[in-house]
Amino acid sequence: MSRSSFETNKVIAAVLVTLLLGHLAGLLSDALIHPVMPEKHAYAPVDVAAVSTSGGGGESASAEAAIEPIAPLLSLASVERGQAIAKKCTACHSLVKDGPNMVGPRMWGVVGGHQRHIADYAYSKAFQGLTGEWSYEELNKFLVKPAKYAPGTKMSFAGIKSAQERADLILYLRTLGDSPPPLP
Ligand code: HEC
């Protein structure tokens, strides 16, 4: 082998080794830094309906969303519509003055009354901690989903999703008392 071809071979060998090392390095880095695609988007798509704070009726609001205040809706509420909605309650509640306790306590005087307003009714454990007042807003929060307001309550009633229907109902309940609180 001539000296020059030996030199040429060395150069070719060097090039081959470089290429080979480069290839190996590529394989190695592929194996080491295998790109793992995240399963979730870094930015979760925003649920516009749930975030919306504007009105638009309780129907669209999820149970998790903030409960719409009832005060502004009371002025648009109808006692007649409320009376119709209250038929859902009469399976368990008497709505007349001095009515009997049934599955649930009688309703007379509940609006503006204290929570657990009937002395001779056996409330559940879930209700024992309630010491506030059935203001318009508390009734609103309770009636949207009783089981959420008082977990473990024996009032087995799913709740009333529509804020306007709750306003109608509460305005009607207000007529069932001797001294209802003034409207907000
Ligand atoms: C399936 C029976 C049932 C139905 C239907 C029902 N309730 Fe009740 N309700 C109860 C029971 C039972 C309680 C007592 C809750 C407890 O002790 O956990 C109660 C408690 C209440 C209370 C609290 C009273 C207090 O003295 O603190 C209010 C207010 C109330 N119900 C309103 C209503 C309204 C309004 C409706 C109709 C939209 C309704 N309920 C439908 C069974 C029912």
PDB file of C-alpha atoms and ligand atoms in Angstrom:
ATOM      1  CA  MET A   1       0.000   0.000   0.000  1.00  0.00           C
ATOM      2  CA  SER A   2       1.395   3.342  -0.964  1.00  0.00           C
ATOM      3  CA  ARG A   3       1.775   5.951   1.689  1.00  0.00           C
ATOM      4  CA  SER A   4      -0.811   8.201   0.082  1.00  0.00           C
ATOM      5  CA  SER A   5      -3.459   5.485  -0.141  1.00  0.00           C
ATOM      6  CA  PHE A   6      -2.785   4.674   3.484  1.00  0.00           C
ATOM      7  CA  GLU A   7      -3.415   8.332   4.296  1.00  0.00           C
ATOM      8  CA  THR A   8      -6.587   8.231   2.209  1.00  0.00           C
ATOM      9  CA  ASN A   9      -7.793   5.161   4.048  1.00  0.00           C
ATOM     10  CA  LYS A  10      -7.184   6.878   7.350  1.00  0.00           C
ATOM     11  CA  VAL A  11      -9.249   9.822   6.220  1.00  0.00           C
ATOM     12  CA  ILE A  12     -12.064   7.584   4.974  1.00  0.00           C
ATOM     13  CA  ALA A  13     -11.945   5.597   8.207  1.00  0.00           C
ATOM     14  CA  ALA A  14     -12.111   8.806  10.230  1.00  0.00           C
ATOM     15  CA  VAL A  15     -15.118   9.975   8.226  1.00  0.00           C
ATOM     16  CA  LEU A  16     -16.857   6.609   8.647  1.00  0.00           C
ATOM     17  CA  VAL A  17     -16.194   6.544  12.388  1.00  0.00           C
ATOM     18  CA  THR A  18     -17.518  10.080  12.682  1.00  0.00           C
ATOM     19  CA  LEU A  19     -20.652   9.176  10.743  1.00  0.00           C
ATOM     20  CA  LEU A  20     -21.115   6.028  12.781  1.00  0.00           C
ATOM     21  CA  LEU A  21     -20.660   7.886  16.072  1.00  0.00           C
ATOM     22  CA  GLY A  22     -23.056  10.539  14.884  1.00  0.00           C
ATOM     23  CA  HIS A  23     -25.622   7.908  14.027  1.00  0.00           C
ATOM     24  CA  LEU A  24     -25.142   6.149  17.343  1.00  0.00           C
ATOM     25  CA  ALA A  25     -25.426   9.428  19.202  1.00  0.00           C
ATOM     26  CA  GLY A  26     -28.651  10.070  17.347  1.00  0.00           C
ATOM     27  CA  LEU A  27     -30.052   6.682  18.320  1.00  0.00           C
ATOM     28  CA  LEU A  28     -28.909   7.146  21.895  1.00  0.00           C
ATOM     29  CA  SER A  29     -30.423  10.570  22.274  1.00  0.00           C
ATOM     30  CA  ASP A  30     -33.650   9.330  20.714  1.00  0.00           C
ATOM     31  CA  ALA A  31     -33.770   6.626  23.353  1.00  0.00           C
ATOM     32  CA  LEU A  32     -32.832   8.935  26.222  1.00  0.00           C
ATOM     33  CA  ILE A  33     -34.878  11.944  25.282  1.00  0.00           C
ATOM     34  CA  HIS A  34     -37.848  10.136  23.919  1.00  0.00           C
ATOM     35  CA  PRO A  35     -40.405  12.902  23.581  1.00  0.00           C
ATOM     36  CA  VAL A  36     -43.389  12.059  25.806  1.00  0.00           C
ATOM     37  CA  MET A  37     -46.505  13.822  24.633  1.00  0.00           C
ATOM     38  CA  PRO A  38     -48.517  15.242  27.521  1.00  0.00           C
ATOM     39  CA  GLU A  39     -51.901  13.605  27.813  1.00  0.00           C
ATOM     40  CA  LYS A  40     -53.657  16.833  28.670  1.00  0.00           C
ATOM     41  CA  HIS A  41     -53.396  20.229  27.120  1.00  0.00           C
ATOM     42  CA  ALA A  42     -51.379  22.580  29.249  1.00  0.00           C
ATOM     43  CA  TYR A  43     -54.313  24.935  29.050  1.00  0.00           C
ATOM     44  CA  ALA A  44     -57.615  23.219  29.691  1.00  0.00           C
ATOM     45  CA  PRO A  45     -60.344  24.551  27.444  1.00  0.00           C
ATOM     46  CA  VAL A  46     -62.431  26.980  29.448  1.00  0.00           C
ATOM     47  CA  ASP A  47     -66.032  26.049  30.015  1.00  0.00           C
ATOM     48  CA  VAL A  48     -67.601  29.363  29.151  1.00  0.00           C
ATOM     49  CA  ALA A  49     -71.039  28.445  30.472  1.00  0.00           C
ATOM     50  CA  ALA A  50     -69.694  27.513  33.894  1.00  0.00           C
ATOM     51  CA  VAL A  51     -67.545  30.615  34.209  1.00  0.00           C
ATOM     52  CA  SER A  52     -70.169  33.053  33.045  1.00  0.00           C
ATOM     53  CA  THR A  53     -71.326  35.254  35.879  1.00  0.00           C
ATOM     54  CA  SER A  54     -74.071  36.984  34.001  1.00  0.00           C
ATOM     55  CA  GLY A  55     -77.664  35.904  34.421  1.00  0.00           C
ATOM     56  CA  GLY A  56     -79.547  33.854  31.932  1.00  0.00           C
ATOM     57  CA  GLY A  57     -81.573  31.474  34.013  1.00  0.00           C
ATOM     58  CA  GLY A  58     -80.488  28.757  36.350  1.00  0.00           C
ATOM     59  CA  GLU A  59     -81.079  26.012  33.792  1.00  0.00           C
ATOM     60  CA  SER A  60     -77.675  26.421  32.222  1.00  0.00           C
ATOM     61  CA  ALA A  61     -75.751  26.822  35.449  1.00  0.00           C
ATOM     62  CA  SER A  62     -74.267  23.614  36.720  1.00  0.00           C
ATOM     63  CA  ALA A  63     -74.839  22.670  40.333  1.00  0.00           C
ATOM     64  CA  GLU A  64     -71.204  23.494  40.940  1.00  0.00           C
ATOM     65  CA  ALA A  65     -71.535  27.008  39.618  1.00  0.00           C
ATOM     66  CA  ALA A  66     -72.315  29.885  41.914  1.00  0.00           C
ATOM     67  CA  ILE A  67     -75.974  30.116  42.804  1.00  0.00           C
ATOM     68  CA  GLU A  68     -77.625  33.093  41.258  1.00  0.00           C
ATOM     69  CA  PRO A  69     -78.882  35.560  43.891  1.00  0.00           C
ATOM     70  CA  ILE A  70     -82.639  35.517  44.181  1.00  0.00           C
ATOM     71  CA  ALA A  71     -83.262  39.137  45.156  1.00  0.00           C
ATOM     72  CA  PRO A  72     -83.244  40.612  41.620  1.00  0.00           C
ATOM     73  CA  LEU A  73     -85.545  37.826  40.406  1.00  0.00           C
ATOM     74  CA  LEU A  74     -88.176  38.263  43.091  1.00  0.00           C
ATOM     75  CA  SER A  75     -89.428  41.454  41.454  1.00  0.00           C
ATOM     76  CA  LEU A  76     -90.166  39.449  38.291  1.00  0.00           C
ATOM     77  CA  ALA A  77     -91.623  36.513  40.189  1.00  0.00           C
ATOM     78  CA  SER A  78     -95.220  35.371  40.146  1.00  0.00           C
ATOM     79  CA  VAL A  79     -97.106  34.054  43.170  1.00  0.00           C
ATOM     80  CA  GLU A  80     -99.431  32.103  40.852  1.00  0.00           C
ATOM     81  CA  ARG A  81     -96.562  30.308  39.151  1.00  0.00           C
ATOM     82  CA  GLY A  82     -95.037  29.700  42.562  1.00  0.00           C
ATOM     83  CA  GLN A  83     -98.248  28.156  43.831  1.00  0.00           C
ATOM     84  CA  ALA A  84     -98.234  25.736  40.897  1.00  0.00           C
ATOM     85  CA  ILE A  85     -94.606  24.789  41.584  1.00  0.00           C
ATOM     86  CA  ALA A  86     -95.410  24.264  45.266  1.00  0.00           C
ATOM     87  CA  LYS A  87     -97.575  21.272  44.304  1.00  0.00           C
ATOM     88  CA  LYS A  88     -94.260  19.414  44.221  1.00  0.00           C
ATOM     89  CA  CYS A  89     -93.867  20.100  47.929  1.00  0.00           C
ATOM     90  CA  THR A  90     -97.305  19.046  49.139  1.00  0.00           C
ATOM     91  CA  ALA A  91     -96.461  15.344  49.040  1.00  0.00           C
ATOM     92  CA  CYS A  92     -94.363  16.015  52.131  1.00  0.00           C
ATOM     93  CA  HIS A  93     -95.289  19.465  53.460  1.00  0.00           C
ATOM     94  CA  SER A  94     -98.544  20.943  54.631  1.00  0.00           C
ATOM     95  CA  LEU A  95     -98.832  24.519  53.403  1.00  0.00           C
ATOM     96  CA  VAL A  96    -101.747  25.642  55.555  1.00  0.00           C
ATOM     97  CA  LYS A  97    -101.660  27.447  58.876  1.00  0.00           C
ATOM     98  CA  ASP A  98    -101.554  25.023  61.820  1.00  0.00           C
ATOM     99  CA  GLY A  99    -101.237  22.189  59.302  1.00  0.00           C
ATOM    100  CA  PRO A 100     -99.821  18.863  60.438  1.00  0.00           C
ATOM    101  CA  ASN A 101     -96.240  17.802  60.088  1.00  0.00           C
ATOM    102  CA  MET A 102     -96.058  15.165  57.400  1.00  0.00           C
ATOM    103  CA  VAL A 103     -92.917  13.572  55.981  1.00  0.00           C
ATOM    104  CA  GLY A 104     -91.518  17.084  56.336  1.00  0.00           C
ATOM    105  CA  PRO A 105     -92.407  19.927  58.712  1.00  0.00           C
ATOM    106  CA  ARG A 106     -95.366  22.214  57.982  1.00  0.00           C
ATOM    107  CA  MET A 107     -94.335  25.236  55.941  1.00  0.00           C
ATOM    108  CA  TRP A 108     -96.355  28.011  57.582  1.00  0.00           C
ATOM    109  CA  GLY A 109     -94.051  30.854  58.590  1.00  0.00           C
ATOM    110  CA  VAL A 110     -90.924  29.312  57.096  1.00  0.00           C
ATOM    111  CA  VAL A 111     -89.889  32.395  55.078  1.00  0.00           C
ATOM    112  CA  GLY A 112     -87.995  34.649  57.487  1.00  0.00           C
ATOM    113  CA  GLY A 113     -88.347  32.063  60.237  1.00  0.00           C
ATOM    114  CA  HIS A 114     -85.401  30.379  61.866  1.00  0.00           C
ATOM    115  CA  GLN A 115     -84.047  27.178  60.396  1.00  0.00           C
ATOM    116  CA  ARG A 116     -85.745  24.128  61.970  1.00  0.00           C
ATOM    117  CA  HIS A 117     -88.676  26.451  62.540  1.00  0.00           C
ATOM    118  CA  ILE A 118     -91.105  23.795  63.764  1.00  0.00           C
ATOM    119  CA  ALA A 119     -90.551  22.809  67.389  1.00  0.00           C
ATOM    120  CA  ASP A 120     -92.448  19.525  67.292  1.00  0.00           C
ATOM    121  CA  TYR A 121     -90.802  18.096  64.193  1.00  0.00           C
ATOM    122  CA  ALA A 122     -87.911  15.610  64.360  1.00  0.00           C
ATOM    123  CA  TYR A 123     -85.299  17.041  62.037  1.00  0.00           C
ATOM    124  CA  SER A 124     -82.475  14.868  60.742  1.00  0.00           C
ATOM    125  CA  LYS A 125     -78.914  14.999  62.049  1.00  0.00           C
ATOM    126  CA  ALA A 126     -78.005  16.815  58.851  1.00  0.00           C
ATOM    127  CA  PHE A 127     -80.285  19.647  59.936  1.00  0.00           C
ATOM    128  CA  GLN A 128     -79.057  19.910  63.524  1.00  0.00           C
ATOM    129  CA  GLY A 129     -76.211  22.223  62.561  1.00  0.00           C
ATOM    130  CA  LEU A 130     -78.509  24.716  60.838  1.00  0.00           C
ATOM    131  CA  THR A 131     -78.985  27.634  63.180  1.00  0.00           C
ATOM    132  CA  GLY A 132     -79.531  30.512  60.789  1.00  0.00           C
ATOM    133  CA  GLU A 133     -82.618  32.018  59.305  1.00  0.00           C
ATOM    134  CA  TRP A 134     -84.583  31.039  56.218  1.00  0.00           C
ATOM    135  CA  SER A 135     -83.925  34.320  54.453  1.00  0.00           C
ATOM    136  CA  TYR A 136     -84.731  34.618  50.770  1.00  0.00           C
ATOM    137  CA  GLU A 137     -81.146  33.829  49.844  1.00  0.00           C
ATOM    138  CA  GLU A 138     -80.815  30.843  52.201  1.00  0.00           C
ATOM    139  CA  LEU A 139     -84.021  29.329  50.843  1.00  0.00           C
ATOM    140  CA  ASN A 140     -82.671  29.953  47.360  1.00  0.00           C
ATOM    141  CA  LYS A 141     -79.455  28.056  48.141  1.00  0.00           C
ATOM    142  CA  PHE A 142     -81.319  25.250  49.886  1.00  0.00           C
ATOM    143  CA  LEU A 143     -83.956  24.696  47.208  1.00  0.00           C
ATOM    144  CA  VAL A 144     -81.539  24.541  44.291  1.00  0.00           C
ATOM    145  CA  LYS A 145     -80.213  21.262  45.708  1.00  0.00           C
ATOM    146  CA  PRO A 146     -81.184  20.345  49.283  1.00  0.00           C
ATOM    147  CA  ALA A 147     -78.727  17.430  49.437  1.00  0.00           C
ATOM    148  CA  LYS A 148     -75.867  19.790  48.711  1.00  0.00           C
ATOM    149  CA  TYR A 149     -76.960  22.451  51.182  1.00  0.00           C
ATOM    150  CA  ALA A 150     -77.469  19.937  53.994  1.00  0.00           C
ATOM    151  CA  PRO A 151     -75.686  16.693  53.059  1.00  0.00           C
ATOM    152  CA  GLY A 152     -77.615  13.758  54.495  1.00  0.00           C
ATOM    153  CA  THR A 153     -80.923  15.638  54.768  1.00  0.00           C
ATOM    154  CA  LYS A 154     -84.020  13.463  54.775  1.00  0.00           C
ATOM    155  CA  MET A 155     -85.737  15.842  52.377  1.00  0.00           C
ATOM    156  CA  SER A 156     -85.435  13.602  49.338  1.00  0.00           C
ATOM    157  CA  PHE A 157     -86.140  16.187  46.708  1.00  0.00           C
ATOM    158  CA  ALA A 158     -83.752  16.822  43.830  1.00  0.00           C
ATOM    159  CA  GLY A 159     -84.158  20.581  43.869  1.00  0.00           C
ATOM    160  CA  ILE A 160     -85.307  23.292  41.502  1.00  0.00           C
ATOM    161  CA  LYS A 161     -82.722  24.208  38.898  1.00  0.00           C
ATOM    162  CA  SER A 162     -84.331  27.281  37.413  1.00  0.00           C
ATOM    163  CA  ALA A 163     -83.562  30.426  39.388  1.00  0.00           C
ATOM    164  CA  GLN A 164     -86.771  32.084  38.219  1.00  0.00           C
ATOM    165  CA  GLU A 165     -88.840  29.086  39.329  1.00  0.00           C
ATOM    166  CA  ARG A 166     -87.175  29.257  42.745  1.00  0.00           C
ATOM    167  CA  ALA A 167     -88.039  32.953  42.884  1.00  0.00           C
ATOM    168  CA  ASP A 168     -91.682  32.201  41.992  1.00  0.00           C
ATOM    169  CA  LEU A 169     -91.830  29.468  44.621  1.00  0.00           C
ATOM    170  CA  ILE A 170     -90.206  31.563  47.348  1.00  0.00           C
ATOM    171  CA  LEU A 171     -92.513  34.485  46.604  1.00  0.00           C
ATOM    172  CA  TYR A 172     -95.436  32.100  47.052  1.00  0.00           C
ATOM    173  CA  LEU A 173     -93.997  30.577  50.250  1.00  0.00           C
ATOM    174  CA  ARG A 174     -93.790  34.115  51.578  1.00  0.00           C
ATOM    175  CA  THR A 175     -97.583  34.319  51.496  1.00  0.00           C
ATOM    176  CA  LEU A 176     -97.709  31.368  53.920  1.00  0.00           C
ATOM    177  CA  GLY A 177     -97.036  33.248  57.114  1.00  0.00           C
ATOM    178  CA  ASP A 178     -98.441  35.796  59.512  1.00  0.00           C
ATOM    179  CA  SER A 179     -95.566  38.260  59.323  1.00  0.00           C
ATOM    180  CA  PRO A 180     -93.434  37.658  56.235  1.00  0.00           C
ATOM    181  CA  PRO A 181     -90.239  39.711  55.945  1.00  0.00           C
ATOM    182  CA  PRO A 182     -90.249  42.675  53.529  1.00  0.00           C
ATOM    183  CA  LEU A 183     -89.156  41.947  49.994  1.00  0.00           C
ATOM    184  CA  PRO A 184     -85.525  42.827  49.288  1.00  0.00           C
TER     185      PRO A 184
HETATM  186  C1  HEC B   1     -90.064  13.787  49.605  1.00  0.00           C
HETATM  187  C2  HEC B   1     -90.519  14.682  50.662  1.00  0.00           C
HETATM  188  C3  HEC B   1     -90.254  16.149  50.491  1.00  0.00           C
HETATM  189  C4  HEC B   1     -90.540  16.963  49.408  1.00  0.00           C
HETATM  190  C5  HEC B   1     -91.143  16.567  48.063  1.00  0.00           C
HETATM  191  C6  HEC B   1     -90.176  18.281  49.807  1.00  0.00           C
HETATM  192  N1  HEC B   1     -89.672  18.291  51.078  1.00  0.00           N
HETATM  193 FE1  HEC B   1     -89.001  19.894  52.136  1.00  0.00          FE
HETATM  194  N2  HEC B   1     -88.489  18.712  53.669  1.00  0.00           N
HETATM  195  C7  HEC B   1     -88.702  17.352  53.733  1.00  0.00           C
HETATM  196  C8  HEC B   1     -88.133  16.829  54.946  1.00  0.00           C
HETATM  197  C9  HEC B   1     -88.139  15.372  55.381  1.00  0.00           C
HETATM  198  C10 HEC B   1     -87.548  17.936  55.622  1.00  0.00           C
HETATM  199  C11 HEC B   1     -86.758  17.898  56.918  1.00  0.00           C
HETATM  200  C12 HEC B   1     -85.289  17.812  56.518  1.00  0.00           C
HETATM  201  C13 HEC B   1     -84.372  17.166  57.531  1.00  0.00           C
HETATM  202  O1  HEC B   1     -84.717  17.105  58.715  1.00  0.00           O
HETATM  203  O2  HEC B   1     -83.298  16.722  57.085  1.00  0.00           O
HETATM  204  C14 HEC B   1     -87.809  19.110  54.793  1.00  0.00           C
HETATM  205  C15 HEC B   1     -87.416  20.392  55.123  1.00  0.00           C
HETATM  206  C16 HEC B   1     -87.724  21.505  54.393  1.00  0.00           C
HETATM  207  C17 HEC B   1     -87.404  22.862  54.769  1.00  0.00           C
HETATM  208  C18 HEC B   1     -86.708  23.302  56.049  1.00  0.00           C
HETATM  209  C19 HEC B   1     -87.785  23.607  57.051  1.00  0.00           C
HETATM  210  C20 HEC B   1     -87.267  24.033  58.417  1.00  0.00           C
HETATM  211  O3  HEC B   1     -88.092  24.061  59.331  1.00  0.00           O
HETATM  212  O4  HEC B   1     -86.069  24.332  58.599  1.00  0.00           O
HETATM  213  C21 HEC B   1     -87.881  23.672  53.787  1.00  0.00           C
HETATM  214  C22 HEC B   1     -87.791  25.187  53.720  1.00  0.00           C
HETATM  215  C23 HEC B   1     -88.479  22.825  52.800  1.00  0.00           C
HETATM  216  N3  HEC B   1     -88.369  21.522  53.187  1.00  0.00           N
HETATM  217  C24 HEC B   1     -89.070  23.292  51.646  1.00  0.00           C
HETATM  218  C25 HEC B   1     -89.589  22.466  50.656  1.00  0.00           C
HETATM  219  C26 HEC B   1     -90.160  22.963  49.422  1.00  0.00           C
HETATM  220  C27 HEC B   1     -90.351  24.418  49.099  1.00  0.00           C
HETATM  221  C28 HEC B   1     -90.488  21.872  48.683  1.00  0.00           C
HETATM  222  C29 HEC B   1     -91.094  21.838  47.284  1.00  0.00           C
HETATM  223  C30 HEC B   1     -90.363  22.492  46.253  1.00  0.00           C
HETATM  224  C31 HEC B   1     -90.128  20.699  49.443  1.00  0.00           C
HETATM  225  N4  HEC B   1     -89.578  21.099  50.618  1.00  0.00           N
HETATM  226  C32 HEC B   1     -90.326  19.394  48.995  1.00  0.00           C
HETATM  227  C33 HEC B   1     -89.328  16.577  52.780  1.00  0.00           C
HETATM  228  C34 HEC B   1     -89.714  17.004  51.531  1.00  0.00           C
END
